[in-house]
Amino acid sequence: MVENNEVELSEAEAEQYDRQIRLWGLESQKRLRASKVLIIGLSGLGAEIAKNIILSGVKSVCLLDSEKLKEIDLYSQFLAPPDKVGENKAEASLQRARALNPMVDVTSETKAVDDLPDEFFTTFDIVCATGLKQEQLERINNACRDSNKKFLCGDVWGMYGYMFADLVDHEYSEEIVQHKAVKRGPDDTEKNARETVSITVKRRAIYVPLQNALSADWSKPELRSRLRRGDPSYFVLKILFRFRDEYNRNPDPAKRKADTEILLKMRDELVKELNLPVGFVSDALLTDVFGIVAGAAAVVGGVIGQEVVKAVSQREPPHNNMFFFNPVKCVGFVELYGQ
Amino acid sequence: MVARVAGVFDEKLTEAIANSKILVVGAGGIGCEILKNLVLTGFPQIEIIDLDTIDVSNLNRQFLFHKEHVGKSKAQVAKDSALTFNPNVNIVAHHDSVISNDYGVSYFKQFNLVMNALDNRVARNHVNRMCLAANVPLIETGTAGYAGQVELIKKGLTQCYECQPKAPQKTFPGCTIRNTPSEPIHCIVWAKHLFNQLFGEEDPDQDVSPDTADPEAAGDAGASALSSEGTATGNVERKSTRQWAAETSYDPEKLFSKLFGDDIRYLLSMENLWKKRRPPTPLTWNNLPGKDEPQAQHSGLPDQRVWTVHECAQVFASSCNALQADLKSRADGDHLVWDKDEKSAMDFVTACANIRAHIFNIPQKSRFEIKSMAGNIIPAIATANAIVAGLAVLRAQAVLRGELASCGSVYLRPKVNHRGQLFVPEKTLTPPNPKCYVCAPKPEVGLACNLKQLTLKDLTTAFKDGLNMQAPDATVEGKGLVVLSSEPGETDHNNDKTLEEIGLNDGCALLVDDFLQNYEVRVRLQQEDEEKSWRLVTDSDAPMPGPKEDEKPANGSNGSEEPKPGPSRSRTRADSDSDMEIIEEDEDETTVKPPKRRRTEMSDEIVELC
Ligand SMILES: [Zn+2]
């Protein structure tokens, strides 16, 4: 849980954060200001998440990436300048990330996640991981979970994207607005005089780790019935994780044709394995998963950024536990897996 | 250059992007995000237009701007910042209003697509008409707090921005503001009017002194008795507040005594008003509540503390002095414009609103809260803008690909709906409203008014405010007689004549057109003796705009659901990225009815009718 240190906001903070304080309140802003965030993976999605979180006014953001900036990053990664291709992605992003909000302490880390001990991850209040393999995500998730630290992960492939959240045992407050008719006096002739009363309720949400969510048992009838909703986004994620595990990379725009074939074959295997209806995971979703499309990174990065704000400010119900963006239908939805 | 790495998009889209030219209208919260996405994706030719300059309160979301840019042109700085992401694209920035003869139909025709990232209805209506006239697809966006929307508008294919009349909102009668306030907002509106009376552009519709014509006070002997005494205390009624203030050299104590003492006593003399109401309590400068009270313990922002009446009076005095000095330093005839971000102006309104609230036993508010209400602030955050702009650019890609039919509106909800959806797409396009008075093949609308009273000047206002025209011309159908001309001076001599006097009668039709918008509408005049002003009438059941309506923000977070007054008269833009439509879904999962839609919007103006 992020502590709310009782130091009041400075005038400069109040001024800069005015429009959001009017939305989520001063208490949330104070909690944000006390929170330390780690962002793993400085692709286009990582840059979007970093931008949103730095703008919100957290205490500190650490950008972690061990890879070098490539040409392909440039059409979604706006924090790294084009002339820094070949340099470390996290370091190349530092200057612009800091300029977004000088009140936030932004640092970089260039070690690979596999070379960092568990204790590294648990020095942060919340970890947002992108671009990793499933087992790497599970390891960090479990390390966070053991220290009661919050974990989010997400990715964008082409126009498709997802987010997963494990906020462990999360307490939050939710404002519920009620309308009631009021009379202001015996002479009140305004029939529709209304007053809104907002009450704040405390709630609690229990989360499961990533491995539970990704190993959901589709033979169970309660999950089976979800197929009727007809959205294959969960399975697309499974296929893309398999691709990443097997080939140690993402589908490559330069190999668009060959990789599409591999993806479709992986799809067929998964459909068989889970006994899914034929044609359920249509080709359409698997043909636009190359590179990172800027618009999709903005969409998924916006959702993840907002979930970080909700998680650390402990205000408003956070998503539990998977969000998918299906670009074919332009729908974004939340489903609970693994519970 | 386009989609810098081949294979990200299929060939068709790669090609369509390479040959595209896009106009982005607005470089605020959503505009910055849209521009970033377009530039990164490799859209080669972009123009961006915004007349605004950068304010420090923009920096929490308009990420192309930094502290050192405050005061500079949004369009220009947005262009410069975005070019650093991809120096290979061509961006043209216009620090200008989109409502201008420089951006006519032929200007709009050069674009494949227009993307709106605006914060006010007037400009949205205008761009809507320009895109209809130029037959260019328009992607319309908006956010308010956590919520947002993206909508495609294409002539003949979808409804236009004006197909569904916007719901008229609650308005405040002038007598409520001047005589019998019962809510904080009434006092805030009064305080803003007072600002204009003293320092701003004088407007007879914004009188702040007691209104003797209040129908409720009719036959009040007390009032007439007191009004004869009025001269002794500075001629309460006859002299303008400004003139009186100038004669007393804006002495804060004298102003205070008139506004919060004499005027209140005058109101008390209108006894009918207080038969069922709790009467107000006049204040005297030397004996104000809270004078000797120790300051209460306060946690939170300094602006969130509610001042005592004594403090209000002190702030009243200091802000009066500061504003008067400002006014004095200006050229003769110049005036101040109220601005929520101007310290003295905001202090003045806070102090006056709270003193008046105290007098009328209305709860007092903090400067923070009054700023929201008086300044019409819709909260805005980076994430909602990022999501909406991301969806808008994905929609833009689909439009360029020619997949318009799949581009139904998408709503970003503040919370997931019962189906777990956070972004809710409409499955089909909403077809145009055949009775729309803007996009129908032969637009037509009724104007209900009292022809014996409505002047030609009022008619111009009706066309500008009601039909959102910029420079209307009107002729009588079948006769070709010019009633109104947008050429300066041509019909001005008729301004004060009533419609009846210039020979217009019930059932008469006018052809009204706006050259810039390339928009013509047939207006049927309907005589209604009861109508005090004017009202638009269509065949649909939906309520239509009336004069100077005030609108509500899409979500009144922070507890404030009251209509928020904007700067009256002047069409100042509201401070937000807002103006949106919210979807209200049927919670019953079995129904397949399309969701009910409600356009909720925010205000440009405040209205008063008595
Ligand atoms: Zn229309």
Short mmCIF file of N, CA and C in Angstrom, two decimals, chain B residues 114-178:
data_model
loop_
_atom_site.label_atom_id
_atom_site.label_comp_id
_atom_site.label_asym_id
_atom_site.label_seq_id
_atom_site.Cartn_x
_atom_site.Cartn_y
_atom_site.Cartn_z
N VAL B 114 -10.69 14.86 -41.80
CA VAL B 114 -10.53 15.90 -40.79
C VAL B 114 -10.73 15.24 -39.43
N MET B 115 -9.88 15.58 -38.47
CA MET B 115 -10.02 15.03 -37.12
C MET B 115 -10.25 16.17 -36.15
N ASN B 116 -11.39 16.13 -35.47
CA ASN B 116 -11.74 17.18 -34.52
C ASN B 116 -11.24 16.84 -33.13
N ALA B 117 -10.53 17.76 -32.53
CA ALA B 117 -10.10 17.58 -31.13
C ALA B 117 -10.41 18.89 -30.43
N LEU B 118 -11.69 19.24 -30.42
CA LEU B 118 -12.13 20.56 -29.97
C LEU B 118 -12.71 20.52 -28.57
N ASP B 119 -12.96 21.69 -28.04
CA ASP B 119 -13.50 21.74 -26.68
C ASP B 119 -14.76 22.59 -26.61
N ASN B 120 -15.34 22.91 -27.73
CA ASN B 120 -16.56 23.72 -27.64
C ASN B 120 -17.48 23.43 -28.81
N ARG B 121 -18.75 23.65 -28.55
CA ARG B 121 -19.78 23.26 -29.50
C ARG B 121 -19.80 24.15 -30.73
N VAL B 122 -19.52 25.42 -30.55
CA VAL B 122 -19.60 26.35 -31.67
C VAL B 122 -18.64 25.92 -32.78
N ALA B 123 -17.41 25.64 -32.40
CA ALA B 123 -16.42 25.23 -33.40
C ALA B 123 -16.76 23.84 -33.96
N ARG B 124 -17.28 22.96 -33.12
CA ARG B 124 -17.66 21.62 -33.60
C ARG B 124 -18.76 21.71 -34.65
N ASN B 125 -19.77 22.53 -34.35
CA ASN B 125 -20.85 22.71 -35.32
C ASN B 125 -20.29 23.24 -36.63
N HIS B 126 -19.39 24.19 -36.51
CA HIS B 126 -18.85 24.82 -37.70
C HIS B 126 -18.06 23.82 -38.55
N VAL B 127 -17.16 23.08 -37.92
CA VAL B 127 -16.36 22.11 -38.68
C VAL B 127 -17.26 21.03 -39.26
N ASN B 128 -18.29 20.64 -38.52
CA ASN B 128 -19.27 19.69 -39.03
C ASN B 128 -19.83 20.17 -40.37
N ARG B 129 -20.25 21.44 -40.42
CA ARG B 129 -20.83 21.98 -41.65
C ARG B 129 -19.81 22.09 -42.77
N MET B 130 -18.58 22.47 -42.40
CA MET B 130 -17.55 22.58 -43.42
C MET B 130 -17.27 21.21 -44.04
N CYS B 131 -17.24 20.18 -43.20
CA CYS B 131 -16.95 18.84 -43.72
C CYS B 131 -18.13 18.30 -44.54
N LEU B 132 -19.35 18.65 -44.14
CA LEU B 132 -20.51 18.25 -44.94
C LEU B 132 -20.44 18.94 -46.30
N ALA B 133 -20.13 20.24 -46.28
CA ALA B 133 -20.08 21.01 -47.52
C ALA B 133 -18.95 20.51 -48.43
N ALA B 134 -17.83 20.16 -47.83
CA ALA B 134 -16.69 19.71 -48.62
C ALA B 134 -16.75 18.21 -48.90
N ASN B 135 -17.71 17.55 -48.27
CA ASN B 135 -17.87 16.09 -48.37
C ASN B 135 -16.59 15.34 -47.99
N VAL B 136 -16.03 15.76 -46.88
CA VAL B 136 -14.82 15.11 -46.35
C VAL B 136 -15.21 14.38 -45.06
N PRO B 137 -14.77 13.15 -44.87
CA PRO B 137 -15.10 12.47 -43.62
C PRO B 137 -14.48 13.18 -42.42
N LEU B 138 -15.22 13.17 -41.33
CA LEU B 138 -14.80 13.87 -40.11
C LEU B 138 -14.79 12.88 -38.95
N ILE B 139 -13.69 12.82 -38.22
CA ILE B 139 -13.68 12.02 -36.99
C ILE B 139 -13.76 12.99 -35.83
N GLU B 140 -14.83 12.82 -35.06
CA GLU B 140 -15.16 13.75 -33.98
C GLU B 140 -14.78 13.07 -32.66
N THR B 141 -14.06 13.79 -31.80
CA THR B 141 -13.63 13.18 -30.54
C THR B 141 -13.96 14.07 -29.35
N GLY B 142 -14.00 13.48 -28.18
CA GLY B 142 -14.21 14.27 -26.97
C GLY B 142 -13.95 13.43 -25.73
N THR B 143 -13.52 14.08 -24.65
CA THR B 143 -13.40 13.38 -23.37
C THR B 143 -13.94 14.31 -22.28
N ALA B 144 -14.34 13.70 -21.19
CA ALA B 144 -14.68 14.45 -19.97
C ALA B 144 -14.32 13.53 -18.82
N GLY B 145 -13.31 13.90 -18.07
CA GLY B 145 -12.87 13.03 -16.99
C GLY B 145 -12.42 11.69 -17.54
N TYR B 146 -12.97 10.60 -16.99
CA TYR B 146 -12.57 9.25 -17.40
C TYR B 146 -13.23 8.82 -18.71
N ALA B 147 -14.25 9.53 -19.14
CA ALA B 147 -15.07 9.08 -20.28
C ALA B 147 -14.67 9.76 -21.57
N GLY B 148 -15.07 9.17 -22.68
CA GLY B 148 -14.75 9.77 -23.96
C GLY B 148 -15.50 9.11 -25.10
N GLN B 149 -15.31 9.62 -26.30
CA GLN B 149 -15.99 9.06 -27.46
C GLN B 149 -15.25 9.39 -28.74
N VAL B 150 -15.45 8.54 -29.74
CA VAL B 150 -14.94 8.77 -31.09
C VAL B 150 -16.08 8.47 -32.04
N GLU B 151 -16.32 9.36 -32.99
CA GLU B 151 -17.48 9.20 -33.87
C GLU B 151 -17.10 9.62 -35.28
N LEU B 152 -17.47 8.79 -36.24
CA LEU B 152 -17.25 9.16 -37.64
C LEU B 152 -18.47 9.89 -38.17
N ILE B 153 -18.22 11.00 -38.86
CA ILE B 153 -19.31 11.74 -39.51
C ILE B 153 -19.00 11.82 -41.00
N LYS B 154 -19.92 11.30 -41.81
CA LYS B 154 -19.71 11.34 -43.26
C LYS B 154 -21.05 11.65 -43.92
N LYS B 155 -21.02 12.67 -44.73
CA LYS B 155 -22.24 13.14 -45.38
C LYS B 155 -23.01 12.00 -46.05
N GLY B 156 -24.29 11.92 -45.75
CA GLY B 156 -25.16 10.93 -46.39
C GLY B 156 -25.04 9.53 -45.80
N LEU B 157 -23.97 9.27 -45.06
CA LEU B 157 -23.74 7.91 -44.56
C LEU B 157 -24.06 7.81 -43.07
N THR B 158 -23.67 8.84 -42.33
CA THR B 158 -23.88 8.81 -40.88
C THR B 158 -24.64 10.07 -40.47
N GLN B 159 -25.11 10.06 -39.23
CA GLN B 159 -25.67 11.30 -38.72
C GLN B 159 -24.55 12.32 -38.59
N CYS B 160 -24.94 13.57 -38.67
CA CYS B 160 -23.93 14.61 -38.53
C CYS B 160 -23.91 15.07 -37.07
N TYR B 161 -23.00 15.98 -36.76
CA TYR B 161 -22.87 16.42 -35.37
C TYR B 161 -24.14 17.09 -34.86
N GLU B 162 -24.94 17.62 -35.81
CA GLU B 162 -26.12 18.38 -35.40
C GLU B 162 -27.43 17.65 -35.67
N CYS B 163 -27.36 16.36 -36.03
CA CYS B 163 -28.58 15.61 -36.32
C CYS B 163 -29.49 15.48 -35.10
N GLN B 164 -28.87 15.32 -33.94
CA GLN B 164 -29.67 15.23 -32.73
C GLN B 164 -29.54 16.55 -31.98
N PRO B 165 -30.67 17.27 -31.89
CA PRO B 165 -30.58 18.56 -31.20
C PRO B 165 -30.08 18.37 -29.78
N LYS B 166 -29.24 19.26 -29.33
CA LYS B 166 -28.71 19.17 -27.98
C LYS B 166 -29.79 19.59 -27.00
N ALA B 167 -29.87 18.86 -25.92
CA ALA B 167 -30.90 19.15 -24.93
C ALA B 167 -30.67 20.52 -24.31
N PRO B 168 -31.72 21.31 -24.25
CA PRO B 168 -31.55 22.58 -23.56
C PRO B 168 -31.36 22.35 -22.07
N GLN B 169 -30.63 23.19 -21.44
CA GLN B 169 -30.30 22.97 -20.05
C GLN B 169 -30.95 24.02 -19.17
N LYS B 170 -30.81 23.74 -17.92
CA LYS B 170 -31.38 24.64 -16.92
C LYS B 170 -30.83 26.05 -17.09
N THR B 171 -31.71 27.01 -16.99
CA THR B 171 -31.27 28.39 -17.07
C THR B 171 -31.71 29.11 -15.80
N PHE B 172 -31.11 30.24 -15.55
CA PHE B 172 -31.46 30.99 -14.35
C PHE B 172 -32.21 32.25 -14.73
N PRO B 173 -33.40 32.41 -14.21
CA PRO B 173 -34.11 33.66 -14.48
C PRO B 173 -33.33 34.83 -13.87
N GLY B 174 -33.37 35.95 -14.57
CA GLY B 174 -32.65 37.14 -14.10
C GLY B 174 -33.08 37.54 -12.70
N CYS B 175 -34.38 37.35 -12.40
CA CYS B 175 -34.83 37.78 -11.07
C CYS B 175 -34.27 36.88 -9.97
N THR B 176 -33.98 35.61 -10.30
CA THR B 176 -33.35 34.74 -9.31
C THR B 176 -31.94 35.25 -9.01
N ILE B 177 -31.25 35.64 -10.07
CA ILE B 177 -29.89 36.13 -9.89
C ILE B 177 -29.89 37.46 -9.14
N ARG B 178 -30.79 38.34 -9.51
CA ARG B 178 -30.74 39.70 -8.96
C ARG B 178 -31.47 39.84 -7.62
#
